[in-house]
Short mmCIF file of C-alpha atoms in Angstrom, two decimals:
data_model
loop_
_atom_site.label_atom_id
_atom_site.label_comp_id
_atom_site.label_asym_id
_atom_site.label_seq_id
_atom_site.Cartn_x
_atom_site.Cartn_y
_atom_site.Cartn_z
CA MET A 70 -29.38 0.65 14.53
CA LYS A 71 -27.04 0.56 11.55
CA GLN A 72 -25.01 -2.61 11.26
CA TYR A 73 -21.66 -2.73 9.52
CA GLN A 74 -20.21 -5.64 7.58
CA HIS A 75 -16.58 -6.44 8.26
CA PRO A 76 -14.35 -8.91 6.44
CA THR A 77 -13.11 -11.83 8.52
CA ALA A 78 -9.34 -12.06 9.05
CA ASP A 79 -9.27 -14.73 6.31
CA GLN A 80 -10.92 -12.38 3.85
CA ILE A 81 -8.45 -9.53 4.38
CA THR A 82 -5.98 -9.30 1.49
CA LEU A 83 -2.57 -7.65 1.45
CA THR A 84 -3.29 -5.71 -1.74
CA GLY A 85 -6.62 -4.55 -0.28
CA VAL A 86 -4.85 -3.24 2.83
CA LEU A 87 -2.14 -1.51 0.77
CA HIS A 88 -4.76 0.07 -1.49
CA ALA A 89 -6.74 1.35 1.48
CA LEU A 90 -3.60 2.88 3.01
CA SER A 91 -2.42 4.40 -0.29
CA ASP A 92 -4.62 7.48 -0.02
CA PRO A 93 -3.21 10.37 2.07
CA VAL A 94 -6.61 11.16 3.66
CA ARG A 95 -7.19 7.53 4.63
CA LEU A 96 -3.62 7.05 5.87
CA ASN A 97 -3.94 10.17 8.00
CA TYR A 98 -7.27 8.90 9.38
CA VAL A 99 -5.69 5.55 10.29
CA GLN A 100 -2.88 7.41 12.05
CA CYS A 101 -5.46 9.30 14.15
CA VAL A 102 -7.32 6.09 15.02
CA ALA A 103 -4.01 4.35 15.86
CA GLN A 104 -3.01 7.12 18.25
CA ALA A 105 -6.15 6.63 20.35
CA ALA A 106 -5.91 4.12 23.17
CA CYS A 107 -9.54 3.06 22.80
CA GLU A 108 -12.48 3.23 20.40
CA GLN A 109 -13.18 6.71 19.09
CA ALA A 110 -16.51 8.24 18.15
CA CYS A 111 -16.50 8.81 14.39
CA GLY A 112 -17.16 12.54 14.66
CA THR A 113 -14.25 13.21 17.01
CA ILE A 114 -11.60 12.32 14.45
CA PRO A 115 -10.54 15.42 12.49
CA THR A 116 -10.95 15.08 8.71
CA PRO A 117 -9.92 17.53 6.00
CA VAL A 118 -12.63 16.57 3.50
CA ALA A 119 -16.42 16.75 3.13
CA LYS A 120 -18.48 14.35 5.23
CA SER A 121 -19.68 12.36 2.20
CA THR A 122 -16.11 11.99 0.91
CA MET A 123 -14.99 10.87 4.35
CA SER A 124 -17.80 8.32 4.50
CA HIS A 125 -16.42 6.80 1.33
CA HIS A 126 -12.89 6.69 2.74
CA ILE A 127 -14.13 5.11 5.98
CA ARG A 128 -16.02 2.47 4.00
CA VAL A 129 -12.85 1.61 2.04
CA LEU A 130 -10.92 1.22 5.31
CA ARG A 131 -13.68 -0.94 6.83
CA GLU A 132 -14.03 -3.15 3.75
CA ALA A 133 -10.24 -3.61 3.59
CA GLY A 134 -10.31 -4.86 7.19
CA ILE A 135 -8.27 -2.01 8.65
CA ILE A 136 -10.87 -0.48 10.94
CA HIS A 137 -13.80 -1.84 12.92
CA ILE A 138 -16.98 0.21 13.33
CA ARG A 139 -19.36 -0.45 16.22
CA PRO A 140 -22.71 1.33 16.40
CA TYR A 141 -23.29 2.82 19.85
CA GLY A 142 -26.56 4.68 20.22
CA THR A 143 -26.53 7.41 17.62
CA GLN A 144 -22.76 7.21 17.27
CA SER A 145 -20.31 4.96 15.48
CA LEU A 146 -17.22 3.90 17.39
CA ILE A 147 -14.08 3.31 15.36
CA SER A 148 -11.12 1.13 16.26
CA LEU A 149 -8.10 -0.23 14.44
CA ARG A 150 -7.93 -3.99 13.75
CA PHE A 151 -4.27 -3.78 14.65
CA ASP A 152 -3.74 -7.19 16.24
CA GLU A 153 -5.46 -9.08 13.42
CA LEU A 154 -3.51 -7.16 10.77
CA GLU A 155 -0.18 -7.61 12.56
CA LYS A 156 -0.84 -11.31 12.92
CA LYS A 157 -1.74 -11.70 9.25
CA PHE A 158 0.81 -9.28 7.74
CA PRO A 159 3.57 -8.92 10.37
CA GLY A 160 5.21 -5.51 10.37
CA VAL A 161 3.22 -4.04 7.49
CA LEU A 162 0.88 -1.71 9.39
CA THR A 163 3.51 -0.93 12.02
CA SER A 164 6.14 0.11 9.47
CA VAL A 165 3.64 2.04 7.36
CA LEU A 166 2.39 4.02 10.38
CA LYS A 167 5.95 4.69 11.52
CA SER A 168 6.98 5.90 8.06
CA ALA A 169 3.82 7.98 7.75
CA GLU A 170 4.63 9.70 11.03
CA SER A 171 8.19 10.55 10.04
CA THR A 172 7.37 11.64 6.48
CA ASP A 173 4.22 13.66 7.14
CA GLY A 174 5.85 16.89 5.95
CA VAL A 175 7.19 15.31 2.78
CA GLU A 176 3.85 13.72 1.89
CA GLN A 177 2.02 16.99 2.30
CA LYS A 178 4.61 18.87 0.25
CA ASN A 179 4.31 16.40 -2.62
CA ALA A 180 0.56 15.86 -2.36
CA MET B 57 18.15 4.73 -26.85
CA LYS B 58 15.09 5.18 -24.69
CA GLN B 59 15.73 7.07 -21.49
CA TYR B 60 13.59 6.61 -18.40
CA GLN B 61 12.72 9.24 -15.82
CA HIS B 62 12.99 8.17 -12.19
CA PRO B 63 11.92 10.09 -9.09
CA THR B 64 14.74 11.04 -6.73
CA ALA B 65 14.60 9.51 -3.25
CA ASP B 66 13.19 12.84 -2.00
CA GLN B 67 10.34 12.66 -4.49
CA ILE B 68 9.24 9.15 -3.49
CA THR B 69 6.11 9.25 -1.35
CA LEU B 70 4.79 6.58 1.02
CA THR B 71 1.29 6.67 -0.46
CA GLY B 72 2.75 6.42 -3.97
CA VAL B 73 4.71 3.32 -2.97
CA LEU B 74 1.67 1.74 -1.27
CA HIS B 75 -0.51 2.47 -4.30
CA ALA B 76 2.02 0.92 -6.67
CA LEU B 77 2.22 -2.22 -4.50
CA SER B 78 -1.56 -2.49 -4.08
CA ASP B 79 -2.15 -4.23 -7.40
CA PRO B 80 -1.65 -8.04 -7.42
CA VAL B 81 0.08 -8.02 -10.82
CA ARG B 82 2.49 -5.27 -9.78
CA LEU B 83 3.15 -6.83 -6.37
CA ASN B 84 3.91 -10.14 -8.03
CA TYR B 85 6.25 -8.42 -10.47
CA VAL B 86 8.10 -6.70 -7.61
CA GLN B 87 8.45 -10.10 -5.91
CA CYS B 88 10.06 -11.51 -9.06
CA VAL B 89 12.45 -8.56 -9.36
CA ALA B 90 13.29 -8.82 -5.64
CA GLN B 91 14.17 -12.50 -5.97
CA ALA B 92 16.83 -11.79 -8.59
CA ALA B 93 20.31 -11.06 -7.31
CA CYS B 94 21.07 -8.62 -10.13
CA GLU B 95 19.35 -6.56 -12.81
CA GLN B 96 16.94 -8.54 -14.96
CA ALA B 97 16.10 -8.06 -18.60
CA CYS B 98 12.49 -6.88 -18.82
CA GLY B 99 11.39 -9.78 -21.04
CA THR B 100 12.71 -12.47 -18.71
CA ILE B 101 10.26 -11.67 -15.92
CA PRO B 102 7.07 -13.73 -16.31
CA THR B 103 3.88 -11.66 -16.49
CA PRO B 104 0.28 -12.87 -16.60
CA VAL B 105 -1.11 -9.95 -18.60
CA ALA B 106 -0.82 -8.44 -22.08
CA LYS B 107 2.41 -6.61 -22.92
CA SER B 108 0.67 -3.21 -23.12
CA THR B 109 -0.99 -3.74 -19.73
CA MET B 110 2.34 -4.78 -18.25
CA SER B 111 4.01 -1.66 -19.68
CA HIS B 112 1.48 0.40 -17.74
CA HIS B 113 2.16 -1.52 -14.53
CA ILE B 114 5.93 -1.16 -14.98
CA ARG B 115 5.54 2.59 -15.53
CA VAL B 116 3.53 2.89 -12.29
CA LEU B 117 6.28 1.03 -10.40
CA ARG B 118 9.00 3.20 -11.96
CA GLU B 119 7.16 6.46 -11.29
CA ALA B 120 6.52 5.41 -7.69
CA GLY B 121 10.28 4.89 -7.24
CA ILE B 122 10.08 1.15 -6.65
CA ILE B 123 12.01 -0.07 -9.67
CA HIS B 124 14.86 1.34 -11.75
CA ILE B 125 15.00 0.74 -15.49
CA ARG B 126 18.29 0.97 -17.38
CA PRO B 127 18.37 0.75 -21.16
CA TYR B 128 21.00 -1.72 -22.37
CA GLY B 129 21.22 -2.10 -26.10
CA THR B 130 17.77 -3.19 -27.26
CA GLN B 131 16.84 -4.37 -23.77
CA SER B 132 15.67 -2.72 -20.57
CA LEU B 133 17.25 -3.92 -17.35
CA ILE B 134 15.08 -3.80 -14.25
CA SER B 135 16.22 -3.59 -10.64
CA LEU B 136 14.56 -2.88 -7.31
CA ARG B 137 15.39 0.40 -5.51
CA PHE B 138 15.45 -1.61 -2.32
CA ASP B 139 18.16 0.24 -0.37
CA GLU B 140 16.66 3.68 -1.07
CA LEU B 141 13.17 2.50 -0.12
CA GLU B 142 14.35 0.78 3.04
CA LYS B 143 16.25 3.88 4.06
CA LYS B 144 13.26 6.13 3.47
CA PHE B 145 10.48 3.82 4.71
CA PRO B 146 12.19 1.30 7.03
CA GLY B 147 10.56 -2.11 7.01
CA VAL B 148 7.75 -1.26 4.61
CA LEU B 149 8.96 -3.05 1.46
CA THR B 150 10.54 -5.85 3.48
CA SER B 151 7.36 -6.63 5.42
CA VAL B 152 5.15 -6.29 2.33
CA LEU B 153 7.31 -8.70 0.32
CA LYS B 154 7.43 -11.15 3.24
CA SER B 155 3.65 -11.03 3.66
CA ALA B 156 3.13 -11.33 -0.10
CA GLU B 157 5.24 -14.46 -0.14
CA SER B 158 3.37 -16.14 2.69
CA THR B 159 -0.12 -15.17 1.49
CA ASP B 160 0.28 -15.83 -2.23
CA GLY B 161 -2.36 -18.56 -2.20
CA VAL B 162 -4.86 -16.45 -0.31
CA GLU B 163 -4.40 -13.43 -2.59
CA GLN B 164 -4.93 -15.52 -5.70
CA LYS B 165 -8.02 -17.16 -4.27
CA ASN B 166 -9.57 -13.80 -3.40
CA ALA B 167 -8.39 -11.95 -6.52
#
């Protein structure tokens, strides 16, 4: 079974988190994961790009410490490391997700 | 006198702002500008990189809508577009700057 490496809370950097969230596809993916109440199977999250491109984006999010991936049989279950991020960078993820939600139209128009 | 182009508030995107803040040199520069009560002359802000590299970083910050540059004689005066950013993306810049301040040591260690 595939194992995934995750940074510890200590290893997560603010600039790494901001970089990971600075791509519209990744930000949109994080919004989808955040909306789910529990872990989501990787394939159930809608993505607008090719699978290989999405794999890259998911790796960036995992390596930045934003998402956690847990292998489960043939699937990978994704969850947001919300509590750890909020504890380390209070308000950052919350305000980014809130702004992303309210500016979705604008972002797409300017993308 | 050199004139600088700035995006209007409508043109500022969340991902553009996050990208601009995701570089340690740029984030540190924004912290310095934020600490000043008024416009600062470009040369008075300490920077750890070559002048040409810093010019690039400053352009990224200006084009993302984070800083405003006003020519004044032979100088360029820099200020943060804090109010516009806070209005458009409530809490984002505030929480990022607060986290940057409290994790400075960590960022430098991991940079």
